[in-house]
CSV table of C-alpha atoms in Angstrom, one decimal:
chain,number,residue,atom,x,y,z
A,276,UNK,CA,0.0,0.0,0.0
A,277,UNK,CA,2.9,2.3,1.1
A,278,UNK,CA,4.9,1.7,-2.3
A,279,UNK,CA,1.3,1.8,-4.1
A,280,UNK,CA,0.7,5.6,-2.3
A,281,UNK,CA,4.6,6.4,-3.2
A,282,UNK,CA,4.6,5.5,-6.8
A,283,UNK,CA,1.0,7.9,-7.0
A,284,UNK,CA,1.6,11.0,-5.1
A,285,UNK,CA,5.6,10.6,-3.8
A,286,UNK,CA,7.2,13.5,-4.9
A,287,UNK,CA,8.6,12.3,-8.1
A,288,UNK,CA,4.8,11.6,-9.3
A,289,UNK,CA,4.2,15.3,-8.5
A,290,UNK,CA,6.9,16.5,-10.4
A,291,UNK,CA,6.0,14.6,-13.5
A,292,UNK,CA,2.2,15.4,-12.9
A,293,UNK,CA,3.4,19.5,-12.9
A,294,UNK,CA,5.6,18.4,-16.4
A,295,UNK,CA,2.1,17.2,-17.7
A,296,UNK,CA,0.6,20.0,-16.6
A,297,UNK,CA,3.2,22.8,-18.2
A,298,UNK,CA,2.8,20.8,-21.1
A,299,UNK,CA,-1.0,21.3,-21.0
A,300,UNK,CA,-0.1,25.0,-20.7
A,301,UNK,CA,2.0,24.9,-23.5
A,302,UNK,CA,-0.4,23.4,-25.4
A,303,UNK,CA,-3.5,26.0,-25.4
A,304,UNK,CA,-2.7,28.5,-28.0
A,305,UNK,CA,-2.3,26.0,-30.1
A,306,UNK,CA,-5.7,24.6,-29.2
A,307,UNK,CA,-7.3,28.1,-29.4
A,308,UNK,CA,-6.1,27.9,-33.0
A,309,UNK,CA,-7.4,24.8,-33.3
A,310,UNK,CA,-10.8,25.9,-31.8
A,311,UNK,CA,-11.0,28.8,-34.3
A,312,UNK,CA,-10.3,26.4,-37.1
A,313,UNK,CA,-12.7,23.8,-36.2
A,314,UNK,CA,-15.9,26.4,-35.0
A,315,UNK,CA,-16.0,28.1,-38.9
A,316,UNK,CA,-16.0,24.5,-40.4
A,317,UNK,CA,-18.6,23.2,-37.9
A,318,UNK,CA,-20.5,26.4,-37.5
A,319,UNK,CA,-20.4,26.4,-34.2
A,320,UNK,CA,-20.4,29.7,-32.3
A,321,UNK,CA,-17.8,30.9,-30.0
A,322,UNK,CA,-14.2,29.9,-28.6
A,323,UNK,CA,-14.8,28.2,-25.4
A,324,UNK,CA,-18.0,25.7,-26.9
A,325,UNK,CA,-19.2,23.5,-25.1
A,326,UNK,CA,-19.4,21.0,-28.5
A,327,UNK,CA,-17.6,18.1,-27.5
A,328,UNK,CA,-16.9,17.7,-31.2
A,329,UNK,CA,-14.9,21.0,-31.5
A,330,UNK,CA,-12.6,20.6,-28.3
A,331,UNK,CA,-11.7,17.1,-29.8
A,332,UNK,CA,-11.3,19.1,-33.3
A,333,UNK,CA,-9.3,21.6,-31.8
A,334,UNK,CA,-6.7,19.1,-30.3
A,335,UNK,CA,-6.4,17.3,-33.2
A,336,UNK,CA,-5.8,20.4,-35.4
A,337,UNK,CA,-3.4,21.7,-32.2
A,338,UNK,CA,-1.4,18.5,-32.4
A,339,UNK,CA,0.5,19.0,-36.0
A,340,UNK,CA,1.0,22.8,-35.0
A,341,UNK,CA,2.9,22.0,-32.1
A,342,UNK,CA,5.1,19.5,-34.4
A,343,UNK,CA,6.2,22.5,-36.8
A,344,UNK,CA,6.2,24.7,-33.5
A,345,UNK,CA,8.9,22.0,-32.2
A,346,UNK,CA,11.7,22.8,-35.6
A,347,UNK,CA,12.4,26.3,-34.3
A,348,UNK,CA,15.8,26.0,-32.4
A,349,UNK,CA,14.3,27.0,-29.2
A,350,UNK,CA,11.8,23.8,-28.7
A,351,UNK,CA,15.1,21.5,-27.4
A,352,UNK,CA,16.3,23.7,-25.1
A,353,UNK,CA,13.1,24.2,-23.8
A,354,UNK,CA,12.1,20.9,-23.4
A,355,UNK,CA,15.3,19.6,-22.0
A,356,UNK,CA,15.5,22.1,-19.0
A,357,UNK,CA,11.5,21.4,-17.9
A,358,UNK,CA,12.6,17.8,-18.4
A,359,UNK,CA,15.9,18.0,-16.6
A,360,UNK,CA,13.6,19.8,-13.8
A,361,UNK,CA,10.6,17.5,-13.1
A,362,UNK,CA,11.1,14.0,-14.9
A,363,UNK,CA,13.2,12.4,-13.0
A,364,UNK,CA,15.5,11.2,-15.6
A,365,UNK,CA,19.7,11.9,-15.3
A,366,UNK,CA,20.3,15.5,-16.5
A,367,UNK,CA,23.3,13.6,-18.4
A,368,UNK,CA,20.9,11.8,-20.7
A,369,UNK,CA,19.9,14.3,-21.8
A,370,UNK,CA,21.0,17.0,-25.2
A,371,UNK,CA,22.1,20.5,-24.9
A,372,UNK,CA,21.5,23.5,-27.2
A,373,UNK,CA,19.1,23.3,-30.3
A,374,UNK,CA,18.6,19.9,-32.4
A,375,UNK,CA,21.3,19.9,-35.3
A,376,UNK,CA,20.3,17.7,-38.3
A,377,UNK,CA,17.0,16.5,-39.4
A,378,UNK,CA,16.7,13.6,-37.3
A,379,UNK,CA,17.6,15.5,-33.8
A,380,UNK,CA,14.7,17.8,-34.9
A,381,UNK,CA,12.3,14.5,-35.8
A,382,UNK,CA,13.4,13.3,-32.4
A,383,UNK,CA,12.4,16.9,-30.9
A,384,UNK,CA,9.2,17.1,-32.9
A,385,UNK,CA,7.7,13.5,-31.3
A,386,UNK,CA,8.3,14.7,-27.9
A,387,UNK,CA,7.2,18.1,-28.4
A,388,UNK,CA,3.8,16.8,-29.9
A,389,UNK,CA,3.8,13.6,-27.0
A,390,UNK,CA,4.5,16.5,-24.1
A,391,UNK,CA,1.5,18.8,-25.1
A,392,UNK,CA,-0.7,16.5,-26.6
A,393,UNK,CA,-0.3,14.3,-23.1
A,394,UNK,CA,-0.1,17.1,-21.2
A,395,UNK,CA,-3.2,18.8,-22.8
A,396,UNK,CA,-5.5,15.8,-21.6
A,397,UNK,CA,-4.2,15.3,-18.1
A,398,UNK,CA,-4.6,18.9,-17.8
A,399,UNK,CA,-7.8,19.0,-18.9
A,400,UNK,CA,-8.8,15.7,-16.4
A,401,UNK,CA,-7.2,17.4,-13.7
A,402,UNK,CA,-9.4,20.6,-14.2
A,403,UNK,CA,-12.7,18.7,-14.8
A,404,UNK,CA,-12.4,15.2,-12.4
A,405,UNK,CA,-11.6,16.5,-8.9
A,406,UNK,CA,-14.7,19.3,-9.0
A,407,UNK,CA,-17.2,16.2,-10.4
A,408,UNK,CA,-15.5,14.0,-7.9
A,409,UNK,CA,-15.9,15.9,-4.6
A,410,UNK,CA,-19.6,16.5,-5.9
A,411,UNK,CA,-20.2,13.2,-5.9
A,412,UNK,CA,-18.8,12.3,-2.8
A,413,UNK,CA,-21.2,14.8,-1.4
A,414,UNK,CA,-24.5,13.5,-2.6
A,415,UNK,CA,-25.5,11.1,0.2
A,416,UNK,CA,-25.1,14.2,2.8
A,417,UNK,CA,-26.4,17.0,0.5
A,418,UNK,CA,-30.7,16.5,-0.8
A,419,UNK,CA,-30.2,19.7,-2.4
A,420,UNK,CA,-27.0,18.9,-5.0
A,421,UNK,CA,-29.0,15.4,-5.3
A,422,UNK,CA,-32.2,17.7,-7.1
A,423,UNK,CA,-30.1,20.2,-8.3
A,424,UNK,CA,-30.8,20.7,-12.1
A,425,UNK,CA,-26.9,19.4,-12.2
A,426,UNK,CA,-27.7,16.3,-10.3
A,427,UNK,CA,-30.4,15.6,-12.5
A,428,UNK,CA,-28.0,16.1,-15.7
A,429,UNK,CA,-25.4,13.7,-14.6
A,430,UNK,CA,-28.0,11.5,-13.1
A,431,UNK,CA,-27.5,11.8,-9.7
A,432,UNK,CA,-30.6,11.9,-8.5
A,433,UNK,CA,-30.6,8.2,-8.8
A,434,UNK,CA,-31.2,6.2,-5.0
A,435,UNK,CA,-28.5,4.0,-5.9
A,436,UNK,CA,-26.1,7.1,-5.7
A,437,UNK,CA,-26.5,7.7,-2.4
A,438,UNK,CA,-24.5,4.5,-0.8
A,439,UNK,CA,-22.2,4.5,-4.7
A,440,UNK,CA,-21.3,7.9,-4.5
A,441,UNK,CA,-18.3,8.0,-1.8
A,442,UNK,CA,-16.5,5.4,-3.4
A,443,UNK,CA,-17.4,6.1,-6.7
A,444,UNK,CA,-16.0,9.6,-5.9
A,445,UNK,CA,-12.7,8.0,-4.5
A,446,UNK,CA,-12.0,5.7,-7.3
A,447,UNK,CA,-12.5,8.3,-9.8
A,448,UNK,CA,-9.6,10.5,-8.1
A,449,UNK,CA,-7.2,7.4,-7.8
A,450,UNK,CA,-7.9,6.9,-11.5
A,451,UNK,CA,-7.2,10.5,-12.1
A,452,UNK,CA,-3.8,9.9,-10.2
A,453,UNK,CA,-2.9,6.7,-11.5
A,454,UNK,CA,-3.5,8.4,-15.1
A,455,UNK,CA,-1.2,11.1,-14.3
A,456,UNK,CA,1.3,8.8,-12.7
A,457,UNK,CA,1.3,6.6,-15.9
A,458,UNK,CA,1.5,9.5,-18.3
A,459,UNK,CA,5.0,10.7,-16.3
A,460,UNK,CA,6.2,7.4,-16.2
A,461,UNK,CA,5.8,7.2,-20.5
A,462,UNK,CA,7.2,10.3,-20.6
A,463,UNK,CA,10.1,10.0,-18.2
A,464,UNK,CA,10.7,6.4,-20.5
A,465,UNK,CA,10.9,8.0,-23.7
A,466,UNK,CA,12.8,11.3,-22.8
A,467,UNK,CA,16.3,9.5,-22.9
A,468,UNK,CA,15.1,8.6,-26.4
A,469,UNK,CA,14.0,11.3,-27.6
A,470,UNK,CA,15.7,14.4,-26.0
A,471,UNK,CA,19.2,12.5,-25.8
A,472,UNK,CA,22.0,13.1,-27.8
A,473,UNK,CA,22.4,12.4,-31.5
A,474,UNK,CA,25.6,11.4,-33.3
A,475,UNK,CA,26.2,14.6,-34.2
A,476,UNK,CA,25.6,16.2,-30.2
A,477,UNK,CA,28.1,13.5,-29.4
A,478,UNK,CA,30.7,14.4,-31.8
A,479,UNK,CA,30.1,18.2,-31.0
A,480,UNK,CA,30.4,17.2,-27.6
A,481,UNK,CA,34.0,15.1,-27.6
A,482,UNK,CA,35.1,18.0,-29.8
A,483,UNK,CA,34.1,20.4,-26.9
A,484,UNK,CA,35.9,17.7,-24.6
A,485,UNK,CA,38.8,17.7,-26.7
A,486,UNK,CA,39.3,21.7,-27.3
A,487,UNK,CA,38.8,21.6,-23.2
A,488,UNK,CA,41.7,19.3,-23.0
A,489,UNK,CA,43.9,20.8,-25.3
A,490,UNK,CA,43.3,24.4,-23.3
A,491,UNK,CA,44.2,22.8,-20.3
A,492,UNK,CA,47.7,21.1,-21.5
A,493,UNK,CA,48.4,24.4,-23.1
A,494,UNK,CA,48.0,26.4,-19.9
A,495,UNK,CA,49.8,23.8,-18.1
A,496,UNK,CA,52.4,23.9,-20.6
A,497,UNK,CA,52.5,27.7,-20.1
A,498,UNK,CA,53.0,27.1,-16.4
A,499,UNK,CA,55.4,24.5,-16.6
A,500,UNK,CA,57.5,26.8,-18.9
A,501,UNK,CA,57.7,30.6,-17.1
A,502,UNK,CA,57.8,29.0,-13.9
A,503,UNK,CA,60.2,26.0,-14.5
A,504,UNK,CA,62.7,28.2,-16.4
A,505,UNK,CA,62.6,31.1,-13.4
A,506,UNK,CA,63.3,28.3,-10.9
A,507,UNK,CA,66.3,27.3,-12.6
A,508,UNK,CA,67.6,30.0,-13.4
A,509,UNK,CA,67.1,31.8,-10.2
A,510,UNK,CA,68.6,28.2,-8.7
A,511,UNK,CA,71.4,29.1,-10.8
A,512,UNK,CA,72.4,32.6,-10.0
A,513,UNK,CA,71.3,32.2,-5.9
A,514,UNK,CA,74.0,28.9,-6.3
A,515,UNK,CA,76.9,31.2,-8.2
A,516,UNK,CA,76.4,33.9,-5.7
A,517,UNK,CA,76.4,31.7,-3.0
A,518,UNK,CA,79.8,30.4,-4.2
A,519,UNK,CA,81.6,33.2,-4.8
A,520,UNK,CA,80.8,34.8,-1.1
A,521,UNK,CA,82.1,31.7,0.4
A,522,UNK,CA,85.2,33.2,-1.3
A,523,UNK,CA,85.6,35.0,1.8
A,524,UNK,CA,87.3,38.8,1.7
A,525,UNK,CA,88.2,38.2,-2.2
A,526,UNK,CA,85.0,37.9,-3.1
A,527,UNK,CA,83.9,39.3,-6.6
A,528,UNK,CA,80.7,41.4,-5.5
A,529,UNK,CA,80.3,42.3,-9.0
A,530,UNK,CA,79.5,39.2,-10.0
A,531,UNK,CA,77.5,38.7,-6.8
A,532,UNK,CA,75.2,42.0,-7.9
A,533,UNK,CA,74.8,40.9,-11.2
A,534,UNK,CA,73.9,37.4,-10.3
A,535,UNK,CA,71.1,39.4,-8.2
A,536,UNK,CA,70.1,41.7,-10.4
A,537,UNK,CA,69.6,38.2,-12.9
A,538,UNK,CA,67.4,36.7,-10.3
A,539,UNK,CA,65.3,39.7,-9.9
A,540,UNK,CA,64.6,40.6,-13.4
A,541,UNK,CA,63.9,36.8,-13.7
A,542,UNK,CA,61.2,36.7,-11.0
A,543,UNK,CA,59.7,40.2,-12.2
A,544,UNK,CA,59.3,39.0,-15.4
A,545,UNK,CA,57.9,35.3,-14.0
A,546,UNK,CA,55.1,37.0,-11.8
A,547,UNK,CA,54.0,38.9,-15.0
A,548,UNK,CA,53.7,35.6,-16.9
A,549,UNK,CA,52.4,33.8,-14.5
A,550,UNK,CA,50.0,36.8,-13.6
A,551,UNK,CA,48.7,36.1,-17.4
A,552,UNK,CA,48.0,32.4,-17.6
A,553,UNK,CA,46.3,32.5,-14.1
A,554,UNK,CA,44.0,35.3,-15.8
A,555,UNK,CA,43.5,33.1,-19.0
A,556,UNK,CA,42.4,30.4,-16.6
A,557,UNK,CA,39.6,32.6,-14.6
A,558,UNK,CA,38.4,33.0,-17.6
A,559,UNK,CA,38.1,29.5,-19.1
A,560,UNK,CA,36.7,28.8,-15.6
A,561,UNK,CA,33.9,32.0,-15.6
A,562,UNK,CA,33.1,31.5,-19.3
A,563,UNK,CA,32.2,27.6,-18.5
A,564,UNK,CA,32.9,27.0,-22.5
A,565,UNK,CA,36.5,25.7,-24.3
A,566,UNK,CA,37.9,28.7,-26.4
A,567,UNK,CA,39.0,27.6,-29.9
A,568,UNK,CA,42.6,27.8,-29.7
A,569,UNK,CA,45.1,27.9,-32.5
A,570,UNK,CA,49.0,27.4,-33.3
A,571,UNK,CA,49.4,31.1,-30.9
A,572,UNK,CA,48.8,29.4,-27.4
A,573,UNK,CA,46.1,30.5,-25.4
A,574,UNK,CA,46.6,34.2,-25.2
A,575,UNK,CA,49.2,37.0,-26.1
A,576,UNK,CA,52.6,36.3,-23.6
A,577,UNK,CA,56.3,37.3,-24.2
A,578,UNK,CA,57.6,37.0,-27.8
A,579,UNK,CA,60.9,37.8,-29.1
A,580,UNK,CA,60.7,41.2,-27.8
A,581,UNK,CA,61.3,40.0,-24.3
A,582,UNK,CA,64.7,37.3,-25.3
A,583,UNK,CA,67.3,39.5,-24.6
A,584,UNK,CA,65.5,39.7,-21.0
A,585,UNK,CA,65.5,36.2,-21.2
A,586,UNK,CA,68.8,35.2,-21.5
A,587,UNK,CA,70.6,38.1,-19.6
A,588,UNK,CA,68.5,36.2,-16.3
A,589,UNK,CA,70.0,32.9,-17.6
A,590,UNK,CA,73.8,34.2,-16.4
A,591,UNK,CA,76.8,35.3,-18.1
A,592,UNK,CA,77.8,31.8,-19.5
A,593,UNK,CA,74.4,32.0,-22.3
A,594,UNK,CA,75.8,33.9,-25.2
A,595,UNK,CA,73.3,34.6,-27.8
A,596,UNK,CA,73.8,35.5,-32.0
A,597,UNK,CA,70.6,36.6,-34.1
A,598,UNK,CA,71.1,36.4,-38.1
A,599,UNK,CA,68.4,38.2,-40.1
A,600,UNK,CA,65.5,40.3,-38.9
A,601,UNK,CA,63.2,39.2,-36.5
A,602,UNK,CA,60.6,42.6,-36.7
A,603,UNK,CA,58.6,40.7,-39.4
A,604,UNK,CA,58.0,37.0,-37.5
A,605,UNK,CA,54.7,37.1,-36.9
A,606,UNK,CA,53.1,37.2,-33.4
A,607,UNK,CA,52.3,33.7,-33.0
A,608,UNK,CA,55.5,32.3,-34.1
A,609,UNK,CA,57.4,35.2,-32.1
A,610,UNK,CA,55.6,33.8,-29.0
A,611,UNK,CA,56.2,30.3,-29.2
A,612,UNK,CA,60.2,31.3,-30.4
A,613,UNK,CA,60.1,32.5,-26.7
A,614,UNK,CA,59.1,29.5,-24.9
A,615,UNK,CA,61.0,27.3,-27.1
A,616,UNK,CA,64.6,29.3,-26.1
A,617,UNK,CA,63.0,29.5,-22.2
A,618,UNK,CA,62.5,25.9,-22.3
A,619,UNK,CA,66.2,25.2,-23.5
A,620,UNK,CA,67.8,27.0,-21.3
A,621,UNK,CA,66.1,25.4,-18.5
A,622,UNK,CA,67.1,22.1,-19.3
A,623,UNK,CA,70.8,23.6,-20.1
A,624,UNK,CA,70.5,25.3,-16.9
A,625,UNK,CA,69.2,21.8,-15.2
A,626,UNK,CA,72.1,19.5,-17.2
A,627,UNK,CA,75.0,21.6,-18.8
A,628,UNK,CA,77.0,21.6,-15.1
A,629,UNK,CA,77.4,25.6,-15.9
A,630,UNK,CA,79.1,25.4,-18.9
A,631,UNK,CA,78.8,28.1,-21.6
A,632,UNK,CA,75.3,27.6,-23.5
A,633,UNK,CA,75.0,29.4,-27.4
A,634,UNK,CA,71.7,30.5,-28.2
A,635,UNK,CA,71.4,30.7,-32.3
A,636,UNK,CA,68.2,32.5,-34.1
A,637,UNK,CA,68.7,32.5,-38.1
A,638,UNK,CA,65.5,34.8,-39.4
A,639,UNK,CA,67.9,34.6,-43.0
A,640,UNK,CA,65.6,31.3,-44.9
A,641,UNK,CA,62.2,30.7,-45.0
A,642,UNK,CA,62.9,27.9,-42.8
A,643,UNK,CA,63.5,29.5,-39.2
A,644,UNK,CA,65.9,28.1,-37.6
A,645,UNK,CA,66.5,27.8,-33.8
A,646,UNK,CA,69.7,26.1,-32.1
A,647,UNK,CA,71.3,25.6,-28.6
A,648,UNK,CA,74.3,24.0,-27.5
A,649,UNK,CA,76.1,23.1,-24.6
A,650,UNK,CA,79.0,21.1,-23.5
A,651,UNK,CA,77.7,17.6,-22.4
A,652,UNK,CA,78.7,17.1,-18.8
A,653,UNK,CA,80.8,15.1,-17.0
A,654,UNK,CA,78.6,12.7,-15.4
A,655,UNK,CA,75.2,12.1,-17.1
A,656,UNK,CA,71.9,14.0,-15.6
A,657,UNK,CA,70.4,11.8,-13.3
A,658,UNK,CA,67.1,10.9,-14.7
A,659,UNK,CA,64.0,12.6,-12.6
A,660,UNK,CA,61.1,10.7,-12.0
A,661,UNK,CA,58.7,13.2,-13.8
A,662,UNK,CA,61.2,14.4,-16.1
A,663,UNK,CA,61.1,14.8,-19.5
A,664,UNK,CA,58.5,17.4,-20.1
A,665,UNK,CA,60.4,20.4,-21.4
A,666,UNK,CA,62.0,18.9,-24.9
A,667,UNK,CA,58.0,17.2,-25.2
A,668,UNK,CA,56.3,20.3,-25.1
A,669,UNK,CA,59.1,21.8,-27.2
A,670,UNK,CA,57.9,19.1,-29.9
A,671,UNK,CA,54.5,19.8,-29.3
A,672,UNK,CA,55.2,23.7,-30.2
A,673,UNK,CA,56.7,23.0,-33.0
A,674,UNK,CA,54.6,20.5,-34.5
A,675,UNK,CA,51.7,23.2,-33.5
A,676,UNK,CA,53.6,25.4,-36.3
A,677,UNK,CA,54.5,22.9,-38.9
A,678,UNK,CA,57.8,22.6,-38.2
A,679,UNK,CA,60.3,20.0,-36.4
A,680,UNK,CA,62.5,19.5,-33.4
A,681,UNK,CA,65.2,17.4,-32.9
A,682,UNK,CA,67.5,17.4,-30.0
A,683,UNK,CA,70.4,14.6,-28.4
A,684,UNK,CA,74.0,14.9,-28.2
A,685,UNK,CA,76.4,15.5,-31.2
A,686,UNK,CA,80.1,15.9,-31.7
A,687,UNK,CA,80.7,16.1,-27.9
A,688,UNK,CA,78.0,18.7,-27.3
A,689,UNK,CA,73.9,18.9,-26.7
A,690,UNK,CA,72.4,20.2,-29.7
A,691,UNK,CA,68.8,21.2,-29.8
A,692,UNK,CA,67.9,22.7,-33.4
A,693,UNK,CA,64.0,23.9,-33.9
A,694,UNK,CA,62.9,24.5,-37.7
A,695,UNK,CA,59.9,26.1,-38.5
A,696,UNK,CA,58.1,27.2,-41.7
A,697,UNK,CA,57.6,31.0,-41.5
């Protein structure tokens, strides 16, 4: 009896009853059309007739306006949040934005029409039943409804009425609710079907997935860049400075400022970076949607501009030589040019043992060409356990632009060489 009462009038029944009832909403202009329609073919006078004949016209004229009413974008979106709402289905079965493609809009037609035509006559019972209902119900205490001229219409003036009535009444209202509770359970069935994603919502929505992704590795890739590299380098310089103080009276305080004055130009220039990727990612985060990114990165950062910055923070021992002009390279590539030489000189700064590291731009072929060397050390880098990231998103930069990247040891020395199409 308890599960009986639950599955009737628990609270998911009462949502999906409301759903019917919106739809039954939804549904009368179109039945007022239909009503108009259906009157000047009958003849019969007025809107609101009480001609069973035209009410039943009406909704069957209604129901193939609300199915070309359902093709205009707005009917999914629409019909998935009231759905979503009062169901009781998973919001993740369900589609977001406007049908795409003629069989999304098919799909969104038949539950359109279902939704409002269902809705329409459980509505419609719900506004009549419970009224009749109570009235009946009241006959054995009430003569005067009994020989009321509406008593004698339904015929309930009738003595058998008077011991019928109450559970007449009753039943009617569980039918009413069992009705309602039937209708929502169709409904909730056939949402899934109907209002779920197509082929097409799913490949729009692993492309969304993917362009997500892909901003997120960028970002990260950002990070890992302008922070790794000021790390290093600042690493560097502290460990230099260090040194030479424990030189004791002798000590080259040149060298000791300028190692300084390297580590704070590194970390003003780091917080500004890192200042513009954390603002990239409050914006991903407030916009809720991917952004369609391109071979750029994710937003406008140091370029070119900036490398002489760059490698004057890396210490006296990086020596760099530009061949060509580097005033036309174009934004996008001057940007990624930038992470690629910050990236290399972290690792050099990581493995080289402070030997002298040459920095090589060549702007001269329509190939660009980016090199570093250094000295291979001594004793081989010990491995890290989460190593290995910088030369990988040097690759992935480069590949991003059409070009290459190679890098390994070569005639006694590291090598790292960058081509690019310009």
């Amino acid at each position: 009896m308890r599960r009986c009462a639950v599955a009737l009038l628990g609270q998911r029944a009462r949502r999906r009853w409301l759903h019917l009832i919106v739809g039954g909403a939804l549904f009368m202009p179109f039945w007022m059309v239909g009503s108009v329609v259906v009157g000047a073919l009958l003849g019969a006078g007025g809107l609101f007739t009480g001609s069973l004949a035209v009410q039943f016209g009406a909704y069957a004229v209604g129901l193939p306006l609300v199915a070309v009413a359902a093709l205009f974008p707005l009917a999914r979106p629409m019909s998935v949040a009231a759905a979503r709402a009062l169901c009781g289905v998973p919001a993740d079965r369900y589609a977001d934005g406007p049908a795409q493609g003629p069989e999304a809009r098919a799909r969104t037609a038949g539950w359109f029409t279902l939704h409002l035509g269902a809705g329409a006559l459980i509505s419609g019972a719900s506004l009549a039943l419970p009224p009749f209902a109570v009235s009946v119900m009241a006959l054995p205490f009430s003569p005067a409804l009994r020989e009321s001229e509406l008593g004698r219409l339904w015929g309930l003036d009738r003595p058998w009425w008077s011991w019928a009535a109450l559970p007449a009444g009753l039943l009617m209202l569980l039918a009413l609710a069992a009705a309602a509770a039937g209708t929502g359970a169709l409904l909730a069935l056939q949402a899934p079907r109907l209002l779920g994603p197509s082929p097409a919502d799913r490949l729009a929505a692993a492309e969304r997935r993917a362009a997500e992704a892909e901003s997120r590795n960028r970002l990260a890739r950002e990070l890992h860049d302008s922070v790794g590299h000021a790390l290093s380098a600042v690493t560097l310089q502290a460990g230099a400075a260090r040194r030479v103080l424990d030189g004791g009276a002798g000590a080259d305080l040149a060298f000791v400022r300028e190692a300084l004055t390297a580590i704070e130009d590194t970390t003003r220039r780091t917080v500004g970076e890192l200042d513009g990727v954390l603002g990239l990612l409050r914006q991903d985060e407030q916009a809720g949607e991917a952004r369609e990114g391109g071979a750029g990165g994710p937003g406008p950062g140091p370029g070119l501009d900036a490398l002489e910055s760059l490698v004057r923070g890396a210490g006296p021992r990086v020596a760099l030589t530009v061949s060509g002009d580097l005033a036309p390279v174009p934004e996008a590539l001057s940007r990624e040019a930038y992470r690629i030489v910050q990236e290399g000189l972290t690792n050099a700064a990581r493995h080289a043992g402070g030997e002298p590291v040459s920095v090589r731009l060549d702007a001269r072929t329509e190939e660009w060409e980016i090199s570093m060397e250094n000295p291979l050390p001594a004793r081989p880098p010990v491995a890290r356990p989460n190593g290995g990231r910088g030369l990988r998103g040097i690759g992935e930069r480069a590949r991003l632009l059409g070009g290459t990247a190679e890098a390994g040891p070569a005639d006694g020395v590291w090598r790292l060489v960058v081509r690019i199409p310009r």
